[in-house]
Coordinates of C-alpha atoms in Angstrom, one line a residue:
X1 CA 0.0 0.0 0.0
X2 CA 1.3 3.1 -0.8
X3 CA 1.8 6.1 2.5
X4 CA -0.3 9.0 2.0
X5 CA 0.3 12.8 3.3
X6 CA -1.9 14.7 5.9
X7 CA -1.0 18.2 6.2
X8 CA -3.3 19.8 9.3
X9 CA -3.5 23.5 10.0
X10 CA -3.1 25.0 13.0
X11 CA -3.3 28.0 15.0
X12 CA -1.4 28.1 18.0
X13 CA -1.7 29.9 21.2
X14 CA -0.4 33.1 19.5
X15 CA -2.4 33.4 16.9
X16 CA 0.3 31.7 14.0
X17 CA -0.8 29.7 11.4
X18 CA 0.9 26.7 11.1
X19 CA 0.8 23.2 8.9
X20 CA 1.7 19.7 10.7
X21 CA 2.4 17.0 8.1
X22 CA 1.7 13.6 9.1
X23 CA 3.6 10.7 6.4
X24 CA 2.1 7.7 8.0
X25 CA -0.9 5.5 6.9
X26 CA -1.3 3.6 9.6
X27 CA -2.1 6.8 11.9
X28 CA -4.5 5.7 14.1
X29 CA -7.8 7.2 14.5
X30 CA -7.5 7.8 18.5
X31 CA -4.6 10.6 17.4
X32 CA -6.2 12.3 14.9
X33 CA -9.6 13.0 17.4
X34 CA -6.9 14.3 19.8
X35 CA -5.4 16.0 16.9
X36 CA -8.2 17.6 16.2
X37 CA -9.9 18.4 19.8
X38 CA -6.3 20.1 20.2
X39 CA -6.7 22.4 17.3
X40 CA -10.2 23.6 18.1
X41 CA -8.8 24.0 21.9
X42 CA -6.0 26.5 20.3
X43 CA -8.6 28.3 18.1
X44 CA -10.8 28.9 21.0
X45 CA -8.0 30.0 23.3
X46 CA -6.9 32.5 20.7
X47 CA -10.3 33.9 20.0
X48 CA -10.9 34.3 23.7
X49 CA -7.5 36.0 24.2
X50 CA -7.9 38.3 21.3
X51 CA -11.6 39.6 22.9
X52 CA -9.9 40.2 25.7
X53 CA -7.3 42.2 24.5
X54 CA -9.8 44.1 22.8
X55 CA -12.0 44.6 26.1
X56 CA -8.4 45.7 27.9
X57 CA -7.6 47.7 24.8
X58 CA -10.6 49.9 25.3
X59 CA -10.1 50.1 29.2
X60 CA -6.9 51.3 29.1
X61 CA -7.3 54.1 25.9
X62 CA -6.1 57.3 27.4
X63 CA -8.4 60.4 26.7
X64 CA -4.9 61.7 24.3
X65 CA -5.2 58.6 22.7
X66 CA -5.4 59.7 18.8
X67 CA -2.9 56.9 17.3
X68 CA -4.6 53.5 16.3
X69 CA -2.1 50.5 16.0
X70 CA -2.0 48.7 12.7
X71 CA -4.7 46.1 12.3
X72 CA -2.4 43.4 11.9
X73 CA -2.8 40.3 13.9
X74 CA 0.8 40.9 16.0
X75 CA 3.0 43.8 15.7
X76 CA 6.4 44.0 16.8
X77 CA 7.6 45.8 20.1
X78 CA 9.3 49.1 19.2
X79 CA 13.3 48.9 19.7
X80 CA 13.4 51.9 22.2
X81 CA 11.6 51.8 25.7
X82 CA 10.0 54.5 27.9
X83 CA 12.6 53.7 29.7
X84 CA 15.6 55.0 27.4
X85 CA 13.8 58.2 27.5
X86 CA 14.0 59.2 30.6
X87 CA 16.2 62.0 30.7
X88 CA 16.5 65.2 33.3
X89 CA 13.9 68.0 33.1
X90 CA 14.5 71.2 31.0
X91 CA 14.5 74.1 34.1
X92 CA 11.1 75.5 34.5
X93 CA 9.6 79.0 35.9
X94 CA 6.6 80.2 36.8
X95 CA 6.5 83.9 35.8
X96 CA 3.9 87.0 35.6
X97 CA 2.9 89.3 33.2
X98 CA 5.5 91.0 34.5
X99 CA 7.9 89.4 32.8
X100 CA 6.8 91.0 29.5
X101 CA 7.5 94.6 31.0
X102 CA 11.2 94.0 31.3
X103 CA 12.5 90.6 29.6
X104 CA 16.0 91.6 29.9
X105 CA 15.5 91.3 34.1
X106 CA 14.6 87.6 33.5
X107 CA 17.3 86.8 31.4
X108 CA 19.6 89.1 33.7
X109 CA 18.4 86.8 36.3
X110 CA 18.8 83.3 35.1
X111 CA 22.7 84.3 34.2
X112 CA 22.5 85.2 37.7
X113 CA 21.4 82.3 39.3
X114 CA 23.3 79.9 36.8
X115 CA 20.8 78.8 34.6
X116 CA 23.2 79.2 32.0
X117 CA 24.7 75.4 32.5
X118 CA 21.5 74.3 31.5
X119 CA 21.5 76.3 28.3
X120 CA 17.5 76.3 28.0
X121 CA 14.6 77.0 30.6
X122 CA 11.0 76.9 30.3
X123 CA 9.1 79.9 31.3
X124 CA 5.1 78.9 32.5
X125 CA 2.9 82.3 31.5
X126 CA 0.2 83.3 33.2
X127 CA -3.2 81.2 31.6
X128 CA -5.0 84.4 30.9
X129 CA -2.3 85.4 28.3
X130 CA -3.3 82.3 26.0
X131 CA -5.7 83.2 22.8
X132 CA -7.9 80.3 22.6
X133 CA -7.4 77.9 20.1
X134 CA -10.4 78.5 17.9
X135 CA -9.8 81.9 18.2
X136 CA -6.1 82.2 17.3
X137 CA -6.3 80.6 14.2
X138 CA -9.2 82.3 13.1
X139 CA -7.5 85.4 13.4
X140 CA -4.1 84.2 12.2
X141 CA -6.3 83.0 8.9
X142 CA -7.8 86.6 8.3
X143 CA -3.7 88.2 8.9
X144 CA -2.8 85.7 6.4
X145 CA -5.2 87.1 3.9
X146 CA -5.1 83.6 1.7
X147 CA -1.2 83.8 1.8
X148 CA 0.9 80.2 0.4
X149 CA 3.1 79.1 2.5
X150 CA 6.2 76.9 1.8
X151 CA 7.0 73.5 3.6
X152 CA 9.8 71.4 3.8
X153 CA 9.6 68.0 3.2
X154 CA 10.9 65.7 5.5
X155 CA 11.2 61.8 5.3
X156 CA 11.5 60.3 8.9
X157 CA 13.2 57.4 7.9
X158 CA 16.0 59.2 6.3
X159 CA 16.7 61.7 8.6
X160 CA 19.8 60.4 10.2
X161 CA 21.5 60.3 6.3
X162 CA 22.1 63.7 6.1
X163 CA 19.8 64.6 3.3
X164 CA 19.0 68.2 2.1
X165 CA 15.4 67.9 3.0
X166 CA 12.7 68.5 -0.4
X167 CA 10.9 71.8 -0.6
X168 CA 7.1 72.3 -1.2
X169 CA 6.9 75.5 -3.2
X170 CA 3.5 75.6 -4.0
X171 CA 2.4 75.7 -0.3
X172 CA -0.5 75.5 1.5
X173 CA -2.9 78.3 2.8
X174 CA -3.0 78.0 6.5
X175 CA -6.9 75.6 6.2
X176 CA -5.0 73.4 3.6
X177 CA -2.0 72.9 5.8
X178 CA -4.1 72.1 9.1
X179 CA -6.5 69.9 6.8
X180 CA -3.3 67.9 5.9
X181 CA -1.7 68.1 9.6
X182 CA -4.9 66.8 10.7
X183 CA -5.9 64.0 7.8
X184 CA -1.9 62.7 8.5
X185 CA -3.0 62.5 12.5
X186 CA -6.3 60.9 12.0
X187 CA -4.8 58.1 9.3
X188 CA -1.1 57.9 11.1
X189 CA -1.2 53.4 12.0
X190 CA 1.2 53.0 15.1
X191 CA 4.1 50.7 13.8
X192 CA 4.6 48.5 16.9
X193 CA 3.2 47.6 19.9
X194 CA 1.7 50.3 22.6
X195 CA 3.5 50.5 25.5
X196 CA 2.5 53.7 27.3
X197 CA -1.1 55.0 27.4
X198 CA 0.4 58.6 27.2
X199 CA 0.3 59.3 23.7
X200 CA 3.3 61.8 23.9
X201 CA 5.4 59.4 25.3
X202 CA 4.4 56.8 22.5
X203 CA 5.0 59.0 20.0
X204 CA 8.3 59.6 21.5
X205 CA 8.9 55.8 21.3
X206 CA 8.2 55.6 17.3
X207 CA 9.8 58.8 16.5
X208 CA 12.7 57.6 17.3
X209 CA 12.5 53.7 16.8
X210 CA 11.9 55.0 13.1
X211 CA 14.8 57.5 12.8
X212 CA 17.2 55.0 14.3
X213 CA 16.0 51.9 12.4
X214 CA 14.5 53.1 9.3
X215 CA 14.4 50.1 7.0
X216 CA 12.0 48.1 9.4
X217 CA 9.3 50.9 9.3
X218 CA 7.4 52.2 6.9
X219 CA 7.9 55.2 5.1
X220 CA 6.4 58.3 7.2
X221 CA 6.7 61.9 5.7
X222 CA 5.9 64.7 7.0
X223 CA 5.7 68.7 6.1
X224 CA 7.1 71.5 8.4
X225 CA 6.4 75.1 7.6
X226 CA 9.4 76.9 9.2
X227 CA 11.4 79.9 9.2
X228 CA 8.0 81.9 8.2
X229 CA 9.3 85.6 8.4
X230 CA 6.8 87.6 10.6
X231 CA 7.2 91.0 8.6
X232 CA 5.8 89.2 5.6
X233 CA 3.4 86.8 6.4
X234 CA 2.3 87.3 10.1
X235 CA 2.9 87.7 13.4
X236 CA 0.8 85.2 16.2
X237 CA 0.2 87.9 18.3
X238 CA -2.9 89.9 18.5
X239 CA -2.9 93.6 18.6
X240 CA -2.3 94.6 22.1
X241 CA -1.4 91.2 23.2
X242 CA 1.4 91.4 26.0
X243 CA 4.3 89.4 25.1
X244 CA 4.5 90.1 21.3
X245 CA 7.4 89.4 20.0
X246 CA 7.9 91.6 17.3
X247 CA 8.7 94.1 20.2
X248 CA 10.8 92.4 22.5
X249 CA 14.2 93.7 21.4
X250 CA 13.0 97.2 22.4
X251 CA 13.5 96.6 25.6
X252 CA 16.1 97.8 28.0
X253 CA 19.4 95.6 28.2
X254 CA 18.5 94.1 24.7
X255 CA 21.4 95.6 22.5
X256 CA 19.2 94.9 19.2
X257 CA 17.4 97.9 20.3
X258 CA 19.7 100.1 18.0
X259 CA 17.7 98.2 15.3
X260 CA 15.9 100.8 13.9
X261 CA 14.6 99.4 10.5
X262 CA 13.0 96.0 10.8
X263 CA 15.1 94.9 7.6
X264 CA 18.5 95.9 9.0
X265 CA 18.6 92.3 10.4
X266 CA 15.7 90.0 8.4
X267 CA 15.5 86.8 10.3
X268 CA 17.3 87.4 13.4
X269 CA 15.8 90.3 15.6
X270 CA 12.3 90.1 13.2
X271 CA 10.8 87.0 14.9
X272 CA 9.7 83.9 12.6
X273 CA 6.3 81.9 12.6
X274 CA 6.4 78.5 12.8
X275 CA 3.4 75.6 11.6
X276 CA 4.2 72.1 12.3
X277 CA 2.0 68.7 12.1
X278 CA 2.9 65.6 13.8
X279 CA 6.4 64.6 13.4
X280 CA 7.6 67.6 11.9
X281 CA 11.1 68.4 13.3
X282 CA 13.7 70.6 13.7
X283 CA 17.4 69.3 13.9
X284 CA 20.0 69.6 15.9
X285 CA 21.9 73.2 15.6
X286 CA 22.4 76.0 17.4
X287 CA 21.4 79.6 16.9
X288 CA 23.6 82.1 15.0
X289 CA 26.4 83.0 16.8
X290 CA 25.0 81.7 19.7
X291 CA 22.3 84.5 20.4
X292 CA 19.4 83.1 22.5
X293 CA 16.2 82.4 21.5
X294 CA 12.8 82.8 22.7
X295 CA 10.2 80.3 20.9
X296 CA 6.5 81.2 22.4
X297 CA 3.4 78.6 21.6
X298 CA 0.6 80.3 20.6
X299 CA -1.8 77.6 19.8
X300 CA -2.2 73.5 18.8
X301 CA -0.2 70.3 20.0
X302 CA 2.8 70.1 21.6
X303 CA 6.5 69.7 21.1
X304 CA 9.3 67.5 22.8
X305 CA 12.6 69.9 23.0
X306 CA 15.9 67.6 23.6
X307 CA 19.1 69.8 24.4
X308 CA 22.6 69.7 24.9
X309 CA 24.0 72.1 28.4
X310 CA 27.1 74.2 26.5
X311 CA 29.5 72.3 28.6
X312 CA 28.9 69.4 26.3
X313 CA 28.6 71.5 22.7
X314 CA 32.2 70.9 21.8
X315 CA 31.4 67.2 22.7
X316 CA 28.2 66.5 20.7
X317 CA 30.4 68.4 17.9
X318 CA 33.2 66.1 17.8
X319 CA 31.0 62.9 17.8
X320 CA 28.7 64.6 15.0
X321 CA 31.7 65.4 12.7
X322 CA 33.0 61.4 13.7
X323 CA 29.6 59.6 12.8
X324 CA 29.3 62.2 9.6
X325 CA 32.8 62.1 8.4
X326 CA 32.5 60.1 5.0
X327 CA 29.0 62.5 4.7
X328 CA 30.9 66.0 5.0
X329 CA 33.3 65.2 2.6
X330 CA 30.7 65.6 0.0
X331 CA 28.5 68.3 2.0
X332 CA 31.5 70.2 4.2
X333 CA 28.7 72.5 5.9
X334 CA 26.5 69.7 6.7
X335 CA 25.9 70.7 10.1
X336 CA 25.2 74.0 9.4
X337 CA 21.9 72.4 7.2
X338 CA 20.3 71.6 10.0
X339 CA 19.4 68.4 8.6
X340 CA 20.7 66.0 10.5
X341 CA 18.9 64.4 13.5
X342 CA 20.9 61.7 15.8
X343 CA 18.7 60.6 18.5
X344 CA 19.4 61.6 22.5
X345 CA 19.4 57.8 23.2
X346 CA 22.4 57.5 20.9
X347 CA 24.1 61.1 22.1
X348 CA 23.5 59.8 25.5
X349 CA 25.7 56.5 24.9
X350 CA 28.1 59.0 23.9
X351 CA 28.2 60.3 27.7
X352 CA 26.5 64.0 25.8
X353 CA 24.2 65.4 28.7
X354 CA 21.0 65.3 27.5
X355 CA 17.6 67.4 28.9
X356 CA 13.9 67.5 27.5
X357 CA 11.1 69.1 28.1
X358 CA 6.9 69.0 26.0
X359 CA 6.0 72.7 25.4
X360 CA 2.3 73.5 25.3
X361 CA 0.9 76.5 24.4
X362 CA 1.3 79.6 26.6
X363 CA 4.6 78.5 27.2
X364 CA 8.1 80.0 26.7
X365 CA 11.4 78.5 25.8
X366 CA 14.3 80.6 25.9
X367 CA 18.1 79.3 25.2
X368 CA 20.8 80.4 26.4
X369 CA 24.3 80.7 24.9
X370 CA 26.0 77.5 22.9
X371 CA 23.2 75.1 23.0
X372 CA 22.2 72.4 21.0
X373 CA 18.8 71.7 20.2
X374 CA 16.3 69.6 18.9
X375 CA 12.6 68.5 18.8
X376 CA 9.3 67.5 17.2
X377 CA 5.5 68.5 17.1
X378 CA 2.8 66.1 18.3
X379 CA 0.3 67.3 16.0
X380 CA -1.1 70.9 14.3
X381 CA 0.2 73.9 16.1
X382 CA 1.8 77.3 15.6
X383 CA 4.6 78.6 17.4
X384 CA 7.0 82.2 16.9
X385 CA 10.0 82.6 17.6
X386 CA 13.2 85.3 17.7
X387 CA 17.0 86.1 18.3
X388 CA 17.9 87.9 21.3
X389 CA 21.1 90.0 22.5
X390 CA 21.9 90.8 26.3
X391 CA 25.1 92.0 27.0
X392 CA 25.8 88.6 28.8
X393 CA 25.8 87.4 24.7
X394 CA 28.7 89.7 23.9
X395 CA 31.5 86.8 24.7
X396 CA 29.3 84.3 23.2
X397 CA 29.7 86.1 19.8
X398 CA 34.0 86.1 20.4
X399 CA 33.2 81.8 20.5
X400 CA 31.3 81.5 17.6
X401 CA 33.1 83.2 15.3
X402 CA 36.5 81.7 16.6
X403 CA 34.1 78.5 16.0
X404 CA 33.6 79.4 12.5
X405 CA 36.8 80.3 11.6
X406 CA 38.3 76.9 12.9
X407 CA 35.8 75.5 10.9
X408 CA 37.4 76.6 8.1
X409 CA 34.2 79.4 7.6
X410 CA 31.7 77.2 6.3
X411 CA 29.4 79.2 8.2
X412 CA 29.4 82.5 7.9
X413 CA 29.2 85.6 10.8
X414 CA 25.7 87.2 10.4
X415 CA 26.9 90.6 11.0
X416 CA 30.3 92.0 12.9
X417 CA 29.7 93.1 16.4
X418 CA 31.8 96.3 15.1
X419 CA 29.1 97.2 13.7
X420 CA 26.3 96.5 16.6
X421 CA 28.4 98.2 19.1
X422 CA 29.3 101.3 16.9
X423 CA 25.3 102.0 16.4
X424 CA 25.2 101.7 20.7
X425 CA 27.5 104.2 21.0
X426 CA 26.4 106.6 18.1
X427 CA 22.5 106.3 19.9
X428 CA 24.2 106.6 23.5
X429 CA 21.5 108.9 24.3
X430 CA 18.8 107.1 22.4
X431 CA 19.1 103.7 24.2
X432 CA 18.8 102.1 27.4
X433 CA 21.4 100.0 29.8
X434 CA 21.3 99.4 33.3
X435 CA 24.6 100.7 34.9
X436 CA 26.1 96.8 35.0
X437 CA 24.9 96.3 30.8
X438 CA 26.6 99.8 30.0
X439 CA 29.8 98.2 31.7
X440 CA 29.9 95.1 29.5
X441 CA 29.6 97.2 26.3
X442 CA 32.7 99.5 27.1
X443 CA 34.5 96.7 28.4
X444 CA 34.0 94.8 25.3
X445 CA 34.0 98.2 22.9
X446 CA 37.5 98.6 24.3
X447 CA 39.4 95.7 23.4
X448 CA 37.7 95.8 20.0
X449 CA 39.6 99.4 19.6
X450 CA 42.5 98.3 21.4
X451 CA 43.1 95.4 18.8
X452 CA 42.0 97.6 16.2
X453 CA 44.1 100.3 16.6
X454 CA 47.2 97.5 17.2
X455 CA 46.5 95.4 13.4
X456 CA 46.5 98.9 12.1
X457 CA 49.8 100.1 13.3
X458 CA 51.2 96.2 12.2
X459 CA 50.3 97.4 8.8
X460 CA 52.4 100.8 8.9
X461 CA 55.4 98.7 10.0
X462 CA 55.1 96.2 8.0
X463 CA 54.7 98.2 4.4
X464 CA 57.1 100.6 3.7
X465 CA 54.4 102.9 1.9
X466 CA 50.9 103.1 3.1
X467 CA 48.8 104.9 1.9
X468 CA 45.4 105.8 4.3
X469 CA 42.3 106.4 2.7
X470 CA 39.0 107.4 4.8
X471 CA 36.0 105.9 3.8
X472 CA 34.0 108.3 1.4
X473 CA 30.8 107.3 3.5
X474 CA 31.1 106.4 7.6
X475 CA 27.7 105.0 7.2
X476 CA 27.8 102.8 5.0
X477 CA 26.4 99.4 5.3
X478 CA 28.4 96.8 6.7
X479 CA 28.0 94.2 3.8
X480 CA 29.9 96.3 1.3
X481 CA 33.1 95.4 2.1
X482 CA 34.0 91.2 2.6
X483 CA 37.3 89.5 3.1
X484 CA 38.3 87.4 -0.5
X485 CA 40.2 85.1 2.3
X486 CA 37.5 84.2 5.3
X487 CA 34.5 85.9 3.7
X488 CA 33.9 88.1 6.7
X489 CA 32.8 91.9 7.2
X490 CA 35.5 94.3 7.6
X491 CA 33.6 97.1 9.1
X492 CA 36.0 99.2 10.6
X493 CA 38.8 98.7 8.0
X494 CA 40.5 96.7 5.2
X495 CA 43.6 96.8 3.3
X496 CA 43.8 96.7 -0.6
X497 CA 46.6 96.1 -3.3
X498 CA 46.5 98.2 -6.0
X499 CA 48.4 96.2 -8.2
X500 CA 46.4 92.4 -8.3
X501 CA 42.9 94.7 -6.9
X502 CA 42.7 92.8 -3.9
X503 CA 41.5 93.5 -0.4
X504 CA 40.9 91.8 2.8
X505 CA 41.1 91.9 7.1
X506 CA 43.8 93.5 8.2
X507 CA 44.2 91.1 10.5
X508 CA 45.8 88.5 7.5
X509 CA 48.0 91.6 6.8
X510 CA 48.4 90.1 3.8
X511 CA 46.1 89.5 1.2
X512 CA 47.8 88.7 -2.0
X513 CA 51.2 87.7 -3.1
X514 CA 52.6 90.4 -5.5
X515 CA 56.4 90.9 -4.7
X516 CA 56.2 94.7 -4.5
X517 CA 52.7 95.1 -3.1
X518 CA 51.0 98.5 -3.3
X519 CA 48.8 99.0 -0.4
X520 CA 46.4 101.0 1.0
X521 CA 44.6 101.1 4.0
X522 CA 40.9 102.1 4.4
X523 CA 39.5 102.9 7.4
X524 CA 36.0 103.9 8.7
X525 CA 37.2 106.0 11.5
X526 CA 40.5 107.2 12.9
X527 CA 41.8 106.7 15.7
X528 CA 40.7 109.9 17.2
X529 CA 37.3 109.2 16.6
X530 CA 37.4 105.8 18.0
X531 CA 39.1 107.1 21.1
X532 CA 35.9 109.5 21.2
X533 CA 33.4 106.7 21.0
X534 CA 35.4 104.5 23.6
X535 CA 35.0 107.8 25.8
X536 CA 30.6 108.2 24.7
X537 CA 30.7 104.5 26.3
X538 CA 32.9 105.3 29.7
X539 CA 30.8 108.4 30.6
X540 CA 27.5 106.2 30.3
X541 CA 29.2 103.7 32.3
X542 CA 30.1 106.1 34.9
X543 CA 26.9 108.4 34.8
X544 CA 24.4 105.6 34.8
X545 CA 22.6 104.9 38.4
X546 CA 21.6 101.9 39.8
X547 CA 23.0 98.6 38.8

């Protein structure tokens, strides 16, 4: 006789399909009734345990629970825990509306009490200050007047390679981008398995798990409107509102406050609006020569903010230009793309001090100096943010362009401090300093002459013939004149060869290689006048009250 093949399917415990082959045709009939009682027994343990999950599913839903798991019959846990999250709270305040009267107090104050190892604190506003949801973006929508606004493009699952992200030119109006922020929320499948019933938390977990291990996820993409400039679409703020922004460098102590024109610095002391939808992201940077920032949340979901204390900026620096090394060769000023993100699980293994904080709306984030930062949205909101200068900046400004420079000045100063500080002490009587601020200006005014007046007198020694030329115009703008060899501004002076027509920093003294240079050297003030201004900053120093 010949054998014969029974193949059996079976589900298991777990809910996996299964086929038993059986070669053998003298099987008896008492095994294949067990056979059999032990397959429906499976089945009906399975279906039992999948109605309860179900049952448990619905009981444990959190009210924030907006993210349904994928219908398939088992997902896979996520390879990041809740538990490789935990890292130390951002600082946080409680302030009044007082705070809005004088800024530069607060910030005064946390360089006071230390804050600045941190490198970021979260400032909690008084509730009455928020604009209701419905309301805020009813009135942004009217300020908008229609307006298109750009996105970029951004691909979770390649944002560790380094990519220049993709740009949306065509836009959206502000209802098409929330219809889109909200249709990606509502059809977003979570990729693994729930672990926390806090929904910010879980999206914390796949964020992450995705970034870090692309290939086994799904492609997610997202669209971030950023870098929105407040002078030509809008501003958040209503009219009147306490706390606007667009104001903020008026203040006393802020030494943008010699900013008369709101062009004279597009970007940096004119505050930018922000739109973001669930997993859009900013990467880790910092902000131009280390200004602060202060990022306010008007309205919508919230964001996670991860960030590096400036003790550990040189750190995160040197592993970022180790793990990007074969990328930079191809993109040198890859960091400076912003387009890189490397998760604070990772940093963290690197011994990088990490801190994080969620920012709702009505809250404040303000940085601090050399800090690193990055984060992501939980969903449709609008946020605005903008530079700021106290005077505890000015040494800040003396790293970052040092930074640059090293760097091989692949990023570029965004204007000289020359400059800044010559407009403080041409509107000496204009502006306002506490007695400690005008201190801190001279001081630093003064060994910007000092050195000055010391490259200059390098050049008369070191050229036989130099000839000194005034500039035709003292106030002319500081981008007319840029160094061929580091590309940056020479405000007070430059030197030029007549003979191969170029010019550069005196502080090369040297910028071409003719044998018998002719040079010249072009100066925006003399030295008696810079003496004058360095005395305009001493009197204020002196004659100022108070601290």
């Amino acid at each position: 006789m010949h054998g014969y093949v029974i193949i059996i399917q079976i589900y298991n415990f777990w809910g996996f399909k299964t086929e038993v082959s059986f070669k053998n045709h003298h099987l008896s009939r008492t095994f294949l009734r067990l056979d059999k009682f032990i397959i429906q027994n499976n089945i009906q343990k399975y279906m039992i345990r999948s109605l309860k999950q179900k049952k448990q599913s619905k009981k444990s839903k959190n009210s924030d629970d907006i993210t349904e798991s994928h219908t398939k019959l088992l997902l896979e846990r996520f390879p990041y825990s809740i538990k490789d999250l935990q890292f130390r709270e951002v600082p946080t305040l409680h302030v009044s509306q007082d705070f809005f009267l004088n800024p530069f107090k607060t910030i005064d104050d946390l360089y006071n009490k230390g804050y600045e190892k941190f490198g970021i604190v979260k400032l909690l506003l008084p509730s009455e200050l928020i604009v209701p949801e419905k309301k805020f973006f009813s009135d942004l929508e009217m300020k908008l007047k229609g307006k298109r606004v750009e996105t970029r493009v951004q691909t979770l699952n390649s944002l560790q390679a380094g990519e220049i992200f993709g740009s949306n030119t065509v836009g959206f109006t502000l209802q098409e981008y929330m219809s889109y922020a909200n249709k990606f929320e509502c059809s977003h499948k979570l990729q693994g398995v729930r672990e926390v019933s806090n929904q910010i938390r879980q999206n914390e977990i796949e964020f992450w798990s995705i970034v870090d291990f692309p290939e086994r996820y799904n492609e997610v993409e997202v669209e971030y409107a950023a870098d929105l400039l407040a002078t030509k679409y809008a501003t958040g703020f209503q009219d009147g509102q306490l706390g606007n922004l667009s104001t903020i460098n008026k203040n006393c102590n802020s030494i943008f406050q010699v900013l008369q024109e709101k062009s004279e610095m597009s970007g940096i002391s004119v505050p930018w609006l922000y739109l973001g939808m669930k997993y859009a992201n900013f990467c880790w940077h910092k902000e131009d020569l280390n200004l602060n920032s202060l990022n306010y949340m008007h309205a919508g979901a919230p964001k996670t903010w991860y960030a590096i204390p400036p003790s550990h900026s040189e750190k995160f620096l040197q592993y970022f230009n180790k793990k990007y090394e074969k990328e930079r060769i191809h993109n040198p000023r890859l960091l400076y793309d912003i387009v890189c993100q490397i998760s604070p699980i990772e940093l963290a293994e690197q011994d990088i001090s990490i801190i994080r904080t969620e920012q709702h709306p009505g809250e404040l984030i303000i940085t601090l100096g050399a800090t690193y930062h990055a984060g992501f949205s939980h969903g449709f909101n609008c946020s605005e943010a903008v530079n700021v200068a106290p005077t505890q900046w000015l040494d800040e400004y003396d790293r970052a362009s040092t930074e640059y420079r090293m760097d091989g000045n692949l990023k570029k100063v965004s204007f000289p401090l020359e400059w800044l500080l010559t407009k403080v002490v041409l509107m000496a009587d204009q502006v306002k300093f506490t007695k400690q601020s005008w201190i801190k200006l001279f001081d630093k005014f003064k060994m910007m002459i000092h050195s000055e007046i010391a490259s200059r007198n390098s050049i008369l020694v070191l050229y036989e013939q130099v000839k000194i030329v005034e500039f035709a115009n003292k106030l002319e703008k500081y981008d007319r004149n840029v160094c061929k060899i580091c590309s940056n501004y020479m405000f007070f002076s430059y030197i030029f060869c007549g003979k191969c027509l170029k010019k550069g920093c005196i502080a090369h003294q040297s910028v071409c290689a003719c044998s018998n240079p002719k040079i010249s050297l072009y100066i925006r003030y003399n030295s008696e006048e810079l003496q004058t201004m360095l005395t305009t900053l001493e009197s204020k120093a002196n004659q100022t009250t108070g601290q």
